[in-house]
Tab-separated table of N, CA, C and O in Angstrom:
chain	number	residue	atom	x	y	z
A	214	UNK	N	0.843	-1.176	0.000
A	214	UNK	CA	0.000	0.000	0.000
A	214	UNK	C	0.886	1.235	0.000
A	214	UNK	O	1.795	1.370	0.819
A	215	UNK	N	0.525	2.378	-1.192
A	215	UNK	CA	1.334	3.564	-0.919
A	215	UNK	C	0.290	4.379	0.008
A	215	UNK	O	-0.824	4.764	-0.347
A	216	UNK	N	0.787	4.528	1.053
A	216	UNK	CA	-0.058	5.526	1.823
A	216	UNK	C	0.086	7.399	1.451
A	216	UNK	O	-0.470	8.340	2.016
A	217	UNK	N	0.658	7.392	0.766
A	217	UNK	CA	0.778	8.782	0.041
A	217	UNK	C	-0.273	9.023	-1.244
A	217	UNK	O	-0.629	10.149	-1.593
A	218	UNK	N	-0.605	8.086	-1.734
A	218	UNK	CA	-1.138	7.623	-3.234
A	218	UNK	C	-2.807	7.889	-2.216
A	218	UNK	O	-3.623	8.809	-2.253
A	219	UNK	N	-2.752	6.630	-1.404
A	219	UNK	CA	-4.052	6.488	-1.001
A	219	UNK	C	-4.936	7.927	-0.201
A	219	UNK	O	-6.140	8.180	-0.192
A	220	UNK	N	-4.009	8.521	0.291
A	220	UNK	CA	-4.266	10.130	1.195
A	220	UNK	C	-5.145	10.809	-0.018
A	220	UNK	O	-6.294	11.248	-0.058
A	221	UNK	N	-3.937	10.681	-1.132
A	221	UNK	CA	-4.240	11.964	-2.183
A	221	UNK	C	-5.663	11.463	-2.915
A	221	UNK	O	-6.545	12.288	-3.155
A	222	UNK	N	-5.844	9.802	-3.309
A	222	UNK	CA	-7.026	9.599	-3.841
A	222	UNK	C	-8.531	10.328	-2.928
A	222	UNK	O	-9.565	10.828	-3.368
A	223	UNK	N	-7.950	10.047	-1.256
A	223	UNK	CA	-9.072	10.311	-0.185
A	223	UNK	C	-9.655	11.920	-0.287
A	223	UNK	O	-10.761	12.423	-0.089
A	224	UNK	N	-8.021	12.576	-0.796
A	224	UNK	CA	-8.310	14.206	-0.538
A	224	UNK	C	-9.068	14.834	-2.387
A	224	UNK	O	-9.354	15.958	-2.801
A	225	UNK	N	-9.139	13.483	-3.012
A	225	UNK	CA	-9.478	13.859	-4.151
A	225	UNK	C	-10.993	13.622	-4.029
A	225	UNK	O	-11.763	14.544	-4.296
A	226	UNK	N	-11.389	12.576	-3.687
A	226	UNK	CA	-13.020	12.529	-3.286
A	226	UNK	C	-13.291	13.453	-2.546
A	226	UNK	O	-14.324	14.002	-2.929
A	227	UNK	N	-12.832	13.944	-1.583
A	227	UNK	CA	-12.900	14.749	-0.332
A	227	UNK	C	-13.586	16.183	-1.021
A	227	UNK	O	-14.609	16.803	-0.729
A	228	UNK	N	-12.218	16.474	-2.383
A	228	UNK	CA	-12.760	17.622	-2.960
A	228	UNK	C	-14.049	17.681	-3.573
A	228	UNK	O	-14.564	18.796	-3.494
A	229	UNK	N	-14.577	16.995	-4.034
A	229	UNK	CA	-15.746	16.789	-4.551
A	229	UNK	C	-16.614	16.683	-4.186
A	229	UNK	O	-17.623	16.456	-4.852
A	230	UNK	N	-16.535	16.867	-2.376
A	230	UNK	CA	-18.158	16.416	-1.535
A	230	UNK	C	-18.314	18.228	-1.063
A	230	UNK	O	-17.398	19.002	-0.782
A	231	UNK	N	-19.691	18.476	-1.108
A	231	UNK	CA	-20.053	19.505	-0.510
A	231	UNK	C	-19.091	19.501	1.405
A	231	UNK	O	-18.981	18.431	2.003
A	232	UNK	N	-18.599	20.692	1.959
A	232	UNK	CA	-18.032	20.155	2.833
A	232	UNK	C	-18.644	19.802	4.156
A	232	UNK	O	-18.111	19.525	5.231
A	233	UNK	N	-20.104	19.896	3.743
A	233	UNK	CA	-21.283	19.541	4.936
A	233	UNK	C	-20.915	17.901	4.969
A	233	UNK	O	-21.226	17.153	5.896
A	234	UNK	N	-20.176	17.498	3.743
A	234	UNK	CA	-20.601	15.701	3.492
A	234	UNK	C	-19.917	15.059	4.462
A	234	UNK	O	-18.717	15.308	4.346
A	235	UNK	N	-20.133	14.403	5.289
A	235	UNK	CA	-18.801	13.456	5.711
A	235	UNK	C	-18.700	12.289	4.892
A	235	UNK	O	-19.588	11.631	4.350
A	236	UNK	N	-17.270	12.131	4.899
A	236	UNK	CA	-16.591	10.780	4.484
A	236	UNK	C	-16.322	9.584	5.014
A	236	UNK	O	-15.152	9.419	5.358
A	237	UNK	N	-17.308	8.422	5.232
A	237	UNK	CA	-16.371	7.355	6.244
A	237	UNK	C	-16.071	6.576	4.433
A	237	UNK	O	-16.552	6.502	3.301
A	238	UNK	N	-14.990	6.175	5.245
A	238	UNK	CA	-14.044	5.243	4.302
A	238	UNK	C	-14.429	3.537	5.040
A	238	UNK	O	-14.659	3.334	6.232
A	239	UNK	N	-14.416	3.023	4.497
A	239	UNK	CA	-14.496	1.394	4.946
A	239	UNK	C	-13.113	0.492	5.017
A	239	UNK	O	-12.257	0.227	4.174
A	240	UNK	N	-13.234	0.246	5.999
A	240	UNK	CA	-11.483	-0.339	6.383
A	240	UNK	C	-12.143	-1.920	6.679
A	240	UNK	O	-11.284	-2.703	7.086
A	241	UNK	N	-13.288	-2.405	6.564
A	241	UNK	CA	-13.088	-3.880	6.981
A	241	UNK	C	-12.495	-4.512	6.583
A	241	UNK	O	-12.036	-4.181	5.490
A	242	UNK	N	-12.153	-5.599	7.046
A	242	UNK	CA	-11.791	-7.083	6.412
A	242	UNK	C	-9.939	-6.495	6.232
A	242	UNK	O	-9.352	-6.490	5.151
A	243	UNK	N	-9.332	-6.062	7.529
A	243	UNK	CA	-8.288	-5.508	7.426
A	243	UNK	C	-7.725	-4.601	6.520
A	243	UNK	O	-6.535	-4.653	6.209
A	244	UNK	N	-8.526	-3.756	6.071
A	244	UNK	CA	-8.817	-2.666	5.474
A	244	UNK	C	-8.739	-3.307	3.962
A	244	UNK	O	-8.071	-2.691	3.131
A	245	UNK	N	-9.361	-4.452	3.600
A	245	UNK	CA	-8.935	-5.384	2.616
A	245	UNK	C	-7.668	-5.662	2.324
A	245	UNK	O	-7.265	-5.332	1.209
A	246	UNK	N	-6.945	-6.192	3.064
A	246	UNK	CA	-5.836	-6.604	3.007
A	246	UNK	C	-4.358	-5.878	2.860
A	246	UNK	O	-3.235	-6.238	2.509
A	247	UNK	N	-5.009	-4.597	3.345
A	247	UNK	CA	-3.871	-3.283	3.231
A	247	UNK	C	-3.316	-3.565	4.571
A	247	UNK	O	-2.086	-3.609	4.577
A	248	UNK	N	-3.851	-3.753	5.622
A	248	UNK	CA	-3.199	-3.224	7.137
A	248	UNK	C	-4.386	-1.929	7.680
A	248	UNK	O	-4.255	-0.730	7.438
A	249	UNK	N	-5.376	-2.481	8.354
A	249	UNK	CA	-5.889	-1.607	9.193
A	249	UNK	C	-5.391	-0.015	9.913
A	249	UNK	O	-5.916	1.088	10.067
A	250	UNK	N	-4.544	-0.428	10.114
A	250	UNK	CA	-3.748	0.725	10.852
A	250	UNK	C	-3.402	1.738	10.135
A	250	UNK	O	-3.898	2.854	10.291
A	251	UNK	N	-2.452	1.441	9.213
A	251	UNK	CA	-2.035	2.128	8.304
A	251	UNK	C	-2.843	2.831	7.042
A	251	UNK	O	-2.885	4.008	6.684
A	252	UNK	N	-3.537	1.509	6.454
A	252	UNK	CA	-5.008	2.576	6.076
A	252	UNK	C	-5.565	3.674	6.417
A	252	UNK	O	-5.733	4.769	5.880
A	253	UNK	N	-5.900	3.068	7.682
A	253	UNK	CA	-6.686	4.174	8.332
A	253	UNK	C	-5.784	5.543	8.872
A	253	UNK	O	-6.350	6.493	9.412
A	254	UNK	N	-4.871	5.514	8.733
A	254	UNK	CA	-4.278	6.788	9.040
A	254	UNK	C	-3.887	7.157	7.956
A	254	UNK	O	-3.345	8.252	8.105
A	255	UNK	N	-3.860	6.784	6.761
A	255	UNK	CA	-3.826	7.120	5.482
A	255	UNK	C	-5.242	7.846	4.807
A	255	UNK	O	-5.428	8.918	4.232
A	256	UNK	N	-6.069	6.782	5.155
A	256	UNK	CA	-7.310	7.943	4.741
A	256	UNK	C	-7.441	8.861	5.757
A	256	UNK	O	-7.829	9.888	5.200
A	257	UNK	N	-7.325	9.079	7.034
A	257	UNK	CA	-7.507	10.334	8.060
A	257	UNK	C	-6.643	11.064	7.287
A	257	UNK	O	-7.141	12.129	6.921
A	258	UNK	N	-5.348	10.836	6.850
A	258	UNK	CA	-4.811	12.195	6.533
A	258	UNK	C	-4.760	13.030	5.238
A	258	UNK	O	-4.303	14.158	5.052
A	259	UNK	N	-5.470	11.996	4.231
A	259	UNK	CA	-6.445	12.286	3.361
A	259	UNK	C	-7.794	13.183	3.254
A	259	UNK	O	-8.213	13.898	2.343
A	260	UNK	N	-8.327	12.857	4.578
A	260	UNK	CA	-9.382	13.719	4.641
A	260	UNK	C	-10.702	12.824	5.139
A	260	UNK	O	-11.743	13.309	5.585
A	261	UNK	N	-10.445	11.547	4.977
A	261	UNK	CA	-11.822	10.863	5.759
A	261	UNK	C	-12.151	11.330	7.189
A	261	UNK	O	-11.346	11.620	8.075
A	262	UNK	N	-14.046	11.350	7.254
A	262	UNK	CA	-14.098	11.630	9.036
A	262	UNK	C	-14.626	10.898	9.673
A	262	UNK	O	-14.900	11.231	10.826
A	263	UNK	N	-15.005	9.533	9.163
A	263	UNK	CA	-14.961	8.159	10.450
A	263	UNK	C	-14.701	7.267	9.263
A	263	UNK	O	-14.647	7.582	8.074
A	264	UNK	N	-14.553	6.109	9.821
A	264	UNK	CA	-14.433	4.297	9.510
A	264	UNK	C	-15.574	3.597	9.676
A	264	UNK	O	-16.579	3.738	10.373
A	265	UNK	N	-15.153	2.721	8.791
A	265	UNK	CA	-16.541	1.516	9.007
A	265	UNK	C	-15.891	0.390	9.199
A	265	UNK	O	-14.792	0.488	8.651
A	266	UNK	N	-16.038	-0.706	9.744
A	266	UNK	CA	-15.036	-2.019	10.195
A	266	UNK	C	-16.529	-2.887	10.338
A	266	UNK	O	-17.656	-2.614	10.749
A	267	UNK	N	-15.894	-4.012	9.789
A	267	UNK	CA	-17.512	-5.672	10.238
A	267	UNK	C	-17.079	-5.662	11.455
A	267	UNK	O	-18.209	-5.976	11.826
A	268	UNK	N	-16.616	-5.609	12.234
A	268	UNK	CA	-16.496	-6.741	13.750
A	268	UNK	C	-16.023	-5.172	15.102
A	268	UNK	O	-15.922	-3.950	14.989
A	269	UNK	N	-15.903	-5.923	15.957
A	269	UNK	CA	-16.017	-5.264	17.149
A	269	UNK	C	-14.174	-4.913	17.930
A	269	UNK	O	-13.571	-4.039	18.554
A	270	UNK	N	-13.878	-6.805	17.109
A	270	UNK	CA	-12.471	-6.869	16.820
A	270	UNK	C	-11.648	-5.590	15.940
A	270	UNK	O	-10.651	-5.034	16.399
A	271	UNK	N	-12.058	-5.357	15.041
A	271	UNK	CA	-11.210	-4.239	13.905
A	271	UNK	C	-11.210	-3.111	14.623
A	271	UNK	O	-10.160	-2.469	14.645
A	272	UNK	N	-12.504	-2.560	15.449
A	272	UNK	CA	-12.870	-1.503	15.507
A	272	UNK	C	-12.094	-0.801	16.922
A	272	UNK	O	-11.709	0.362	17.035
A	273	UNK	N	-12.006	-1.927	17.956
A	273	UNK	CA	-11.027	-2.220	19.399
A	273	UNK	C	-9.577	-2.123	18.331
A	273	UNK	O	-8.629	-1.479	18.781
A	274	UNK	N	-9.458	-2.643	17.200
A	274	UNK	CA	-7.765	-2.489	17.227
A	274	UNK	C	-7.184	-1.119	16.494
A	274	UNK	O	-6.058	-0.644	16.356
A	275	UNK	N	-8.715	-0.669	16.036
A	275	UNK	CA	-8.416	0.990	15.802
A	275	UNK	C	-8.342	2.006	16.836
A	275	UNK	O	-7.738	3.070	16.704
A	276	UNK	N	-9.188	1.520	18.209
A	276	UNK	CA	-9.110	2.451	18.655
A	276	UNK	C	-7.421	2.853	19.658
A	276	UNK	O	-7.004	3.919	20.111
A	277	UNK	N	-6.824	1.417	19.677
A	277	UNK	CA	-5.609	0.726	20.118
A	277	UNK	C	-4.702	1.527	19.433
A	277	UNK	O	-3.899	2.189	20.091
A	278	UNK	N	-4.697	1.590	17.907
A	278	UNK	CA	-3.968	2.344	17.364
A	278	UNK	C	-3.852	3.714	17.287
A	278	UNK	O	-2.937	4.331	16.742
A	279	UNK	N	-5.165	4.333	18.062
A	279	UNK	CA	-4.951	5.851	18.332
A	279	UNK	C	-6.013	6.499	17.282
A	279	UNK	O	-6.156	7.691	17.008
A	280	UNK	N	-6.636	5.500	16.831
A	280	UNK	CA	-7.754	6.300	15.887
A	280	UNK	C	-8.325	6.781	16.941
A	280	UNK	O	-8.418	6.113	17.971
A	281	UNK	N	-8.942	8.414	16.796
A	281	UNK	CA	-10.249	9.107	17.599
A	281	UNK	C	-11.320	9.401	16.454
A	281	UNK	O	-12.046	10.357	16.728
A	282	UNK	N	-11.583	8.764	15.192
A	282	UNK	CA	-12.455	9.243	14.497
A	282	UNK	C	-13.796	8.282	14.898
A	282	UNK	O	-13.778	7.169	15.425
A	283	UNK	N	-14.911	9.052	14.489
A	283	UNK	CA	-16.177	7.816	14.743
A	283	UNK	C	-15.872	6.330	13.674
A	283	UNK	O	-15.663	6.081	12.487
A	284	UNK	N	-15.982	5.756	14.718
A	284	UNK	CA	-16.195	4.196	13.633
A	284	UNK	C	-17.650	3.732	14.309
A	284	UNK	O	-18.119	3.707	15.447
A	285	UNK	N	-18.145	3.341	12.825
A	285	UNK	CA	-18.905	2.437	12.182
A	285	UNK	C	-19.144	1.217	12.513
A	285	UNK	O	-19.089	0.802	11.355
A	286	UNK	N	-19.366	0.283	13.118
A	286	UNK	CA	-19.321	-1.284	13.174
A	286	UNK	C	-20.410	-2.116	12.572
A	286	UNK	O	-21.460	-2.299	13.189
A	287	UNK	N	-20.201	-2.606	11.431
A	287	UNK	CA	-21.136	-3.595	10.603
A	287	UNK	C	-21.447	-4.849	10.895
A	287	UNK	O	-21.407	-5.761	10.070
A	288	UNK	N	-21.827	-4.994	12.272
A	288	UNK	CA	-21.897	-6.023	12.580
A	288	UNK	C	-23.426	-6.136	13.470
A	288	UNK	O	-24.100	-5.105	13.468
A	289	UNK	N	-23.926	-7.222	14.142
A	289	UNK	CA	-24.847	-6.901	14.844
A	289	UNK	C	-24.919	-6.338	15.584
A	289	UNK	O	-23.825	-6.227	16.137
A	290	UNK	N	-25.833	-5.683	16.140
A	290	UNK	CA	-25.658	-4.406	17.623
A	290	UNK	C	-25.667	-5.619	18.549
A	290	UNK	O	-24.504	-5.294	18.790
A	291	UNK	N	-25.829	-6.533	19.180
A	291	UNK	CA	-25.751	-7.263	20.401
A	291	UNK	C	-24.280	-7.314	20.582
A	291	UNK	O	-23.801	-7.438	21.710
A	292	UNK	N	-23.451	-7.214	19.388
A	292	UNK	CA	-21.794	-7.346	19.692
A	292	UNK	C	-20.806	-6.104	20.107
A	292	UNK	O	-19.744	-6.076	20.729
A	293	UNK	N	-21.610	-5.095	19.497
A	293	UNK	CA	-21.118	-4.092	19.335
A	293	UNK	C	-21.251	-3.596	21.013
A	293	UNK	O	-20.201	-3.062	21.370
A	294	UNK	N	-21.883	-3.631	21.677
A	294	UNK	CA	-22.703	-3.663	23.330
A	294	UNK	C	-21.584	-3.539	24.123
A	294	UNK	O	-21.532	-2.565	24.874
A	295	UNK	N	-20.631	-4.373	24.104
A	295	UNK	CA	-19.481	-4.481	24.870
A	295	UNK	C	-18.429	-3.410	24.375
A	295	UNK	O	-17.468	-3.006	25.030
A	296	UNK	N	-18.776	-3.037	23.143
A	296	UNK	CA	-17.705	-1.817	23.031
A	296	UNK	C	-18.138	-0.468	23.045
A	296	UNK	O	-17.629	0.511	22.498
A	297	UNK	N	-19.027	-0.548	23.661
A	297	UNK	CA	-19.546	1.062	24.082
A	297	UNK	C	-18.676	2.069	24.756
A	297	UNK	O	-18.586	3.235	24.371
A	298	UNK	N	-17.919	1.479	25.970
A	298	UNK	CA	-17.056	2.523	26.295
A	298	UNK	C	-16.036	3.267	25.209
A	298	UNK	O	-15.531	4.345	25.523
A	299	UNK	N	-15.774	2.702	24.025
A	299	UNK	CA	-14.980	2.770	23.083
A	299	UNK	C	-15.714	3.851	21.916
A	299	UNK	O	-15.467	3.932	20.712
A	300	UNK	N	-16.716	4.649	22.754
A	300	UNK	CA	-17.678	5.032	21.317
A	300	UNK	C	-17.857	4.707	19.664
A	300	UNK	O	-17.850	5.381	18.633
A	301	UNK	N	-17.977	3.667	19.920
A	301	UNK	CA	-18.829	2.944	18.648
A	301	UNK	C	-20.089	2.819	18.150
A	301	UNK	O	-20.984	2.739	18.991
A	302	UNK	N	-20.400	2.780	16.964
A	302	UNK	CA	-21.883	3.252	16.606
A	302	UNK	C	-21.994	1.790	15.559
A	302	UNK	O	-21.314	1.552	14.562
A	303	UNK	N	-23.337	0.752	16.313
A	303	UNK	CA	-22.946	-0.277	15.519
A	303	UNK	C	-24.415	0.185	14.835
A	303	UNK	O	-25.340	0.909	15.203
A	304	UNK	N	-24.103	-0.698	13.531
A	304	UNK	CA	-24.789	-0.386	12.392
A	304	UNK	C	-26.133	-1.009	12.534
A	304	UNK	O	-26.303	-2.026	13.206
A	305	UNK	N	-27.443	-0.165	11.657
A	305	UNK	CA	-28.194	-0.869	12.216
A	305	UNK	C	-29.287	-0.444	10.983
A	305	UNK	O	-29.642	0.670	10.599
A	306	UNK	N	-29.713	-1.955	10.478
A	306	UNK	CA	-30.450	-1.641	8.968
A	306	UNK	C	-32.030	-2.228	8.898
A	306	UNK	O	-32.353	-3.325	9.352
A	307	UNK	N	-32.837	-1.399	8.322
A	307	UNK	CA	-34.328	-1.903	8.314
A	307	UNK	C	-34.474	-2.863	7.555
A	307	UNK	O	-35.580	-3.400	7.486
A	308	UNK	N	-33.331	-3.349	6.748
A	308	UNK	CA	-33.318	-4.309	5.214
A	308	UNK	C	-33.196	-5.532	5.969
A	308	UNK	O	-32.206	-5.898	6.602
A	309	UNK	N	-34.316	-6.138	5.837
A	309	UNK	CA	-33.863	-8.005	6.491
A	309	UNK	C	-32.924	-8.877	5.392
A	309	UNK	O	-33.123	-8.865	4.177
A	310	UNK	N	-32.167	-9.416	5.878
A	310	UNK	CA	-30.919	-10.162	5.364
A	310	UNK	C	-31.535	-11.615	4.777
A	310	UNK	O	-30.779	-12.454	4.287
């Protein structure tokens, strides 16, 4: 992963959103195989303003790494429960699966 490449793609969408828009970027599944960590501080310094992560796991090892942006958790809210002190916002959809 060039994390310089990936910033500038983030700050290139970035330009294009009204600046009311926020940006979460999606880092699951180890930010697809980039490295969580590093992603994600690649799109923060790009310009993203939260994360989205599947599990409760990704989202604990962002906050480990010093992320303070809102994350996302795509997972069920019964899991997400235990990471409340961690301000997490687990996802939550009217669409039955």
């Amino acid at each position: 992963m060039d994390a310089r490449t990936l910033a500038a793609n983030v700050g290139a969408v970035r330009r294009l959103l009204a600046p009311s828009v926020a940006l979460c970027a999606v880092v699951k599944g180890n930010a697809f195989g980039h490295g969580l960590a590093g992603a994600a501080a690649a799109l923060a310094a790009g310009g993203a303003d939260a994360f989205a992560v599947d599990s409760l796991e990704e989202a604990l090892a962002l906050r480990a790494a010093g992320c303070a942006l809102p994350l996302l958790v795509m997972c069920p809210p019964t899991l997400v429960l235990s990471g409340h002190a961690a301000s997490l916002t687990p996802y939550q959809s009217d669409t039955p699966r």
